[in-house]
mmCIF file with all atom_site columns, C-alpha atoms in Angstrom:
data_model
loop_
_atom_site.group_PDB
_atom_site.id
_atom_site.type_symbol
_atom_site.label_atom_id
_atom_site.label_alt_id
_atom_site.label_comp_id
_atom_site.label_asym_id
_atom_site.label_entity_id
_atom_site.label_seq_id
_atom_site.pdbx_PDB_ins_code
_atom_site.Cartn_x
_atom_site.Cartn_y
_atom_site.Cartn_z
_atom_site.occupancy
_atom_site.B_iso_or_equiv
_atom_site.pdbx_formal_charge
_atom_site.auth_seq_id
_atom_site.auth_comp_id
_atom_site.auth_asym_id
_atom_site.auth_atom_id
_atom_site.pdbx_PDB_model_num
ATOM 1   C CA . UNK A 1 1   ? -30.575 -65.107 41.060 1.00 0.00 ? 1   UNK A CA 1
ATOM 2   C CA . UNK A 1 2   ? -30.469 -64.993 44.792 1.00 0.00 ? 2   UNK A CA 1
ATOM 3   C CA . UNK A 1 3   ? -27.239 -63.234 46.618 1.00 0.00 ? 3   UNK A CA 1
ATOM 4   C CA . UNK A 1 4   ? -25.623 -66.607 47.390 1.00 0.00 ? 4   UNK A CA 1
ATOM 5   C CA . UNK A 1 5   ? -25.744 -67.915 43.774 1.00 0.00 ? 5   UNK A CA 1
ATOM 6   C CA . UNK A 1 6   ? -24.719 -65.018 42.698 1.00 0.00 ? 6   UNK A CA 1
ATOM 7   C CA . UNK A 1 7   ? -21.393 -65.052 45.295 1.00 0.00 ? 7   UNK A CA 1
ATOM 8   C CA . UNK A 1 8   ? -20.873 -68.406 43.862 1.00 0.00 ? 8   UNK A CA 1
ATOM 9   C CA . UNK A 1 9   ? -20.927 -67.003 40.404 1.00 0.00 ? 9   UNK A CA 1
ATOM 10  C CA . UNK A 1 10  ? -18.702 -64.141 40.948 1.00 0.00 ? 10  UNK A CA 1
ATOM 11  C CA . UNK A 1 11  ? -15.832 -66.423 42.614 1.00 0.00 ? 11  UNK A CA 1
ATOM 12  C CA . UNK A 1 12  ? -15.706 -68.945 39.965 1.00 0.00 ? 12  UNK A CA 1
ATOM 13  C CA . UNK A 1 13  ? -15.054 -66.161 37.295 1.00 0.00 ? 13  UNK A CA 1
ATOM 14  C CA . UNK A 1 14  ? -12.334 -64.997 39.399 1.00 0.00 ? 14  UNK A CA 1
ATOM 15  C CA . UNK A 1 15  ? -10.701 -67.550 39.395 1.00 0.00 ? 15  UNK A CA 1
ATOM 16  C CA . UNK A 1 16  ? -11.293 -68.071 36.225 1.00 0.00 ? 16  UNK A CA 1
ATOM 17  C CA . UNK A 1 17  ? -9.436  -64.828 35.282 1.00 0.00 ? 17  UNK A CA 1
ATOM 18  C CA . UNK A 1 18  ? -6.706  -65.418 38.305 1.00 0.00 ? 18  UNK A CA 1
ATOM 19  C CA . UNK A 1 19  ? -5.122  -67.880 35.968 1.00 0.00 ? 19  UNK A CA 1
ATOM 20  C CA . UNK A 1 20  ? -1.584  -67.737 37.701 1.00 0.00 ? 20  UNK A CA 1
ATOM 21  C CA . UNK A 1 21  ? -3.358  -67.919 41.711 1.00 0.00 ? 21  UNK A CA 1
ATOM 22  C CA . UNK A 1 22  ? -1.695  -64.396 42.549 1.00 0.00 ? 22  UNK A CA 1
ATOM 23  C CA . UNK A 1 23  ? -5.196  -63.317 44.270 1.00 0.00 ? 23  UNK A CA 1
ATOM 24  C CA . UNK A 1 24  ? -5.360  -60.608 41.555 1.00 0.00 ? 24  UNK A CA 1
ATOM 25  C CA . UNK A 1 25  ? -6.210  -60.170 38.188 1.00 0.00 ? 25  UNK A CA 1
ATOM 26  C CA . UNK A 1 26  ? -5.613  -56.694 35.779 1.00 0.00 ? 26  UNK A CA 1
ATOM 27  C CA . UNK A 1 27  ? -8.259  -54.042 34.598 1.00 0.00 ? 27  UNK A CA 1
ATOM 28  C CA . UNK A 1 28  ? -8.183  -54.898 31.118 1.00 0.00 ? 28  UNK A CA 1
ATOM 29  C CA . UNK A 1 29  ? -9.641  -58.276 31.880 1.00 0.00 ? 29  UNK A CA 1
ATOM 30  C CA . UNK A 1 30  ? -12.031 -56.563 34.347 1.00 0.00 ? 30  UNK A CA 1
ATOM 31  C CA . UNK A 1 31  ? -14.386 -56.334 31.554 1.00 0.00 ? 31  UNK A CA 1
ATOM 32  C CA . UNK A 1 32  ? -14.501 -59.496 30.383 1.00 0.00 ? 32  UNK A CA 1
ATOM 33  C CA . UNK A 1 33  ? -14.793 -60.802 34.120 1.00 0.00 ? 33  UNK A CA 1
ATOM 34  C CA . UNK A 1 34  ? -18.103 -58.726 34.305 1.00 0.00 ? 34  UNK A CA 1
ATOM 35  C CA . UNK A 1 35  ? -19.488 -59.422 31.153 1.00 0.00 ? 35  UNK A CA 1
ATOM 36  C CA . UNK A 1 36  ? -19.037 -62.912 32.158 1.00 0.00 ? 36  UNK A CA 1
ATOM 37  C CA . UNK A 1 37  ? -21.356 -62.593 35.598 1.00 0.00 ? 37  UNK A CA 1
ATOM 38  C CA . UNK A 1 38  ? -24.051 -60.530 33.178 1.00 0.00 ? 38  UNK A CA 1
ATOM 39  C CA . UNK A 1 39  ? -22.890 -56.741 33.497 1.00 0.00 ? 39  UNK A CA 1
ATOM 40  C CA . UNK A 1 40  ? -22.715 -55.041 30.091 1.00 0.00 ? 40  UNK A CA 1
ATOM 41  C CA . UNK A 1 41  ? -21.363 -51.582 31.151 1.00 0.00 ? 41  UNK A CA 1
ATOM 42  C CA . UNK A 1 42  ? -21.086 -48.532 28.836 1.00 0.00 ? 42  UNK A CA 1
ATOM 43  C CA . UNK A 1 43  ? -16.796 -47.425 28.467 1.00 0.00 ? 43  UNK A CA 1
ATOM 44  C CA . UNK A 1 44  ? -17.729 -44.235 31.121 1.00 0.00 ? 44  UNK A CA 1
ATOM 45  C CA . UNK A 1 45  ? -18.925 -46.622 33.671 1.00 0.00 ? 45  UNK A CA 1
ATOM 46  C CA . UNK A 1 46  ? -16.604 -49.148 33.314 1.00 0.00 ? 46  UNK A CA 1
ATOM 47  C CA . UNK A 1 47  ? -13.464 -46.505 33.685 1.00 0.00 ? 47  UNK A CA 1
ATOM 48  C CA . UNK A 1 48  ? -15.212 -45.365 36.670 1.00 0.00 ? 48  UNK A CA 1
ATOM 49  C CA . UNK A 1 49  ? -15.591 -48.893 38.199 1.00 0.00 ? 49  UNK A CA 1
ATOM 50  C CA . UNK A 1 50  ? -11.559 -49.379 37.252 1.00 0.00 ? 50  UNK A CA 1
ATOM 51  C CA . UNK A 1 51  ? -10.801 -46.098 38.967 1.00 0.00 ? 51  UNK A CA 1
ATOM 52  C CA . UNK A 1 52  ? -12.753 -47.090 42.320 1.00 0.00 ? 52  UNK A CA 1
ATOM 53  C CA . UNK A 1 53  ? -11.894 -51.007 42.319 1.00 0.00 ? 53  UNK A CA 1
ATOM 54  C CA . UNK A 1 54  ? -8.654  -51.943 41.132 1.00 0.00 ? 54  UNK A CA 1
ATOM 55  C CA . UNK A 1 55  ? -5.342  -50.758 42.954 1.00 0.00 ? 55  UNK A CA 1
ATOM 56  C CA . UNK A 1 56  ? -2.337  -48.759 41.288 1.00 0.00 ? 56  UNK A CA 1
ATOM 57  C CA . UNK A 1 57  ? -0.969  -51.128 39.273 1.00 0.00 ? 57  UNK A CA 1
ATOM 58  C CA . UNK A 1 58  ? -4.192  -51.385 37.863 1.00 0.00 ? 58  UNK A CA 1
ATOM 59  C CA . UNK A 1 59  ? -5.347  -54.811 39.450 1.00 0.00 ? 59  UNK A CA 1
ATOM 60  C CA . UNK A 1 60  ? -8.256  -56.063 40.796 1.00 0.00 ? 60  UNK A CA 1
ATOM 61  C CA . UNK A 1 61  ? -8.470  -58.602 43.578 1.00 0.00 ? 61  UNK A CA 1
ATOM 62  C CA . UNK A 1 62  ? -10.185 -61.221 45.102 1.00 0.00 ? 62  UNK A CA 1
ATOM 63  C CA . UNK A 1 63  ? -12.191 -58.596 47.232 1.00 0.00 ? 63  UNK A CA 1
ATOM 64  C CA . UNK A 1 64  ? -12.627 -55.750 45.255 1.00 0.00 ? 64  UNK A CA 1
ATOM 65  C CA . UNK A 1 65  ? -14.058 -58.120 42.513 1.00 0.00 ? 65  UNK A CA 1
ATOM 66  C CA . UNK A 1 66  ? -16.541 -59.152 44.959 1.00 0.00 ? 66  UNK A CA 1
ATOM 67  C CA . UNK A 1 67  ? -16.988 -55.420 45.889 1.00 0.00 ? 67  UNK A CA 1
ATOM 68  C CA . UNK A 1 68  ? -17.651 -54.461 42.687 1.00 0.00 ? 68  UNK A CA 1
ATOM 69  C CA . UNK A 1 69  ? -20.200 -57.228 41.634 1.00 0.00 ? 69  UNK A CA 1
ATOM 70  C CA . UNK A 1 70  ? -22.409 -57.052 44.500 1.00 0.00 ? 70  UNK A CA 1
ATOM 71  C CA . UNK A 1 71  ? -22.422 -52.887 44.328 1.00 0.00 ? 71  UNK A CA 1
ATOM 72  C CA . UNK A 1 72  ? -23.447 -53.651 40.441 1.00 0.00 ? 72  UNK A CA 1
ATOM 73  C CA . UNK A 1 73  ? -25.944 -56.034 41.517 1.00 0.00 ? 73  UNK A CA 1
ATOM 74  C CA . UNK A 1 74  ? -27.242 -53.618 43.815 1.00 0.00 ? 74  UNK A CA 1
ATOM 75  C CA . UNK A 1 75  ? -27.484 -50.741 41.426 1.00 0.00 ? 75  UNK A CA 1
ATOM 76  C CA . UNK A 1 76  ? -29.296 -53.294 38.905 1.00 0.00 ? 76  UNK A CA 1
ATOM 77  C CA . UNK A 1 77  ? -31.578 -54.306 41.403 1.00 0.00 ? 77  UNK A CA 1
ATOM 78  C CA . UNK A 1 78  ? -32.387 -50.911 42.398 1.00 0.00 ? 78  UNK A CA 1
ATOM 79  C CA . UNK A 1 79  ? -32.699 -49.282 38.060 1.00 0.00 ? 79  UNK A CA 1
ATOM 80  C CA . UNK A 1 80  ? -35.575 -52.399 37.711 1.00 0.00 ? 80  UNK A CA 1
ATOM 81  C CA . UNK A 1 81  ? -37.248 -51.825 40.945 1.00 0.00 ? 81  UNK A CA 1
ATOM 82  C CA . UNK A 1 82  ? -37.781 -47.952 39.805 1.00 0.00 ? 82  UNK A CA 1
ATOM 83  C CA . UNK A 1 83  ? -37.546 -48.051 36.311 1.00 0.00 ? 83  UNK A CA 1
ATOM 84  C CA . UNK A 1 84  ? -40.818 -46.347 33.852 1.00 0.00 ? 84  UNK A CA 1
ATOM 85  C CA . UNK A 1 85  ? -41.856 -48.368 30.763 1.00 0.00 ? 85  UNK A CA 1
ATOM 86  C CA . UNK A 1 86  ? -39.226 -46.136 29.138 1.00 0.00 ? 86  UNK A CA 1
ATOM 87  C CA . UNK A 1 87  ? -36.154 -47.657 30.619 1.00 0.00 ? 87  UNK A CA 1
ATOM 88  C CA . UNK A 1 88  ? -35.262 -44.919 32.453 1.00 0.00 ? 88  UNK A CA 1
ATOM 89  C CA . UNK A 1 89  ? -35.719 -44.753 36.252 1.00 0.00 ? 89  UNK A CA 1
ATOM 90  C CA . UNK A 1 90  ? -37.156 -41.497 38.504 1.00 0.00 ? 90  UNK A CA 1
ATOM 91  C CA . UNK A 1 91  ? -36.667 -41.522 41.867 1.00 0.00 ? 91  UNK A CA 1
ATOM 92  C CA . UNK A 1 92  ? -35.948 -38.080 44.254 1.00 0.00 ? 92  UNK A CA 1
ATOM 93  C CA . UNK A 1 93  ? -33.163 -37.377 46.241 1.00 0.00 ? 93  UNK A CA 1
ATOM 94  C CA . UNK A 1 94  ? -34.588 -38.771 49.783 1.00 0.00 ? 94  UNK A CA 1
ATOM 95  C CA . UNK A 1 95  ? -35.789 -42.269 48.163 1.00 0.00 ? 95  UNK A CA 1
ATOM 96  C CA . UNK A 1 96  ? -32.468 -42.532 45.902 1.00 0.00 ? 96  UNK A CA 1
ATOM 97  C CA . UNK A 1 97  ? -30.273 -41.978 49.575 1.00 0.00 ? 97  UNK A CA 1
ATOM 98  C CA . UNK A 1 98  ? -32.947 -44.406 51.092 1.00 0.00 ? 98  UNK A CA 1
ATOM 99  C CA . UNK A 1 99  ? -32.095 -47.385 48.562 1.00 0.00 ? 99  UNK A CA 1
ATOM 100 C CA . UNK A 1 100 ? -28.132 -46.589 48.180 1.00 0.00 ? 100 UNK A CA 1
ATOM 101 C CA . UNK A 1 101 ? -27.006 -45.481 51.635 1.00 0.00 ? 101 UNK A CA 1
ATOM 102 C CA . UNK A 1 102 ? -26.341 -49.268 52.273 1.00 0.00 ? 102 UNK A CA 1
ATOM 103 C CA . UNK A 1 103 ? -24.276 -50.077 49.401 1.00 0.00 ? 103 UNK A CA 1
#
């Protein structure tokens, strides 16, 4: 899916999970919202997505959503571009800063 689909994607399940229009949404439904856009994330990464993109009472808005999906899609894109036919990806410390300084 190109970026600009995906940016489409990502707002409609926002607002999908903003159901009373406060720009926000909590961290409990966090997961759902990402499972909806495609990200199945193990417990350990999840808590460490809540801990980086949702605020302290434990909401996420509009642009930490948005945030948050593209920095998954980049990490995808970035496992599959380096990944062995054993699922697991090997990269070295200069080429792993090359492809995640940006994000």
């Amino acid at each position: 899916m190109d970026l600009w689909k995906s940016i489409l994607a990502w707002r409609n399940v926002f607002k999908q999970f903003d159901r009373d229009n406060s720009g926000s949404f909590s961290a409990k439904e966090l997961h759902l919202a990402l499972s909806a856009v495609g990200y199945q994330l193990n417990p350990k990464i999840f808590a460490a997505m809540v801990l980086r993109y949702t605020n302290k009472e434990s909401q996420i808005t509009f642009d930490n959503f948005m945030a948050c999906a593209a920095k998954l899609r980049h990490m995808y894109h970035v496992f599959r571009k380096y990944k062995g036919s054993d699922d697991k990806a090997s990269l070295g410390l200069d080429e792993y800063l090359r492809v995640t300084i940006y994000s």
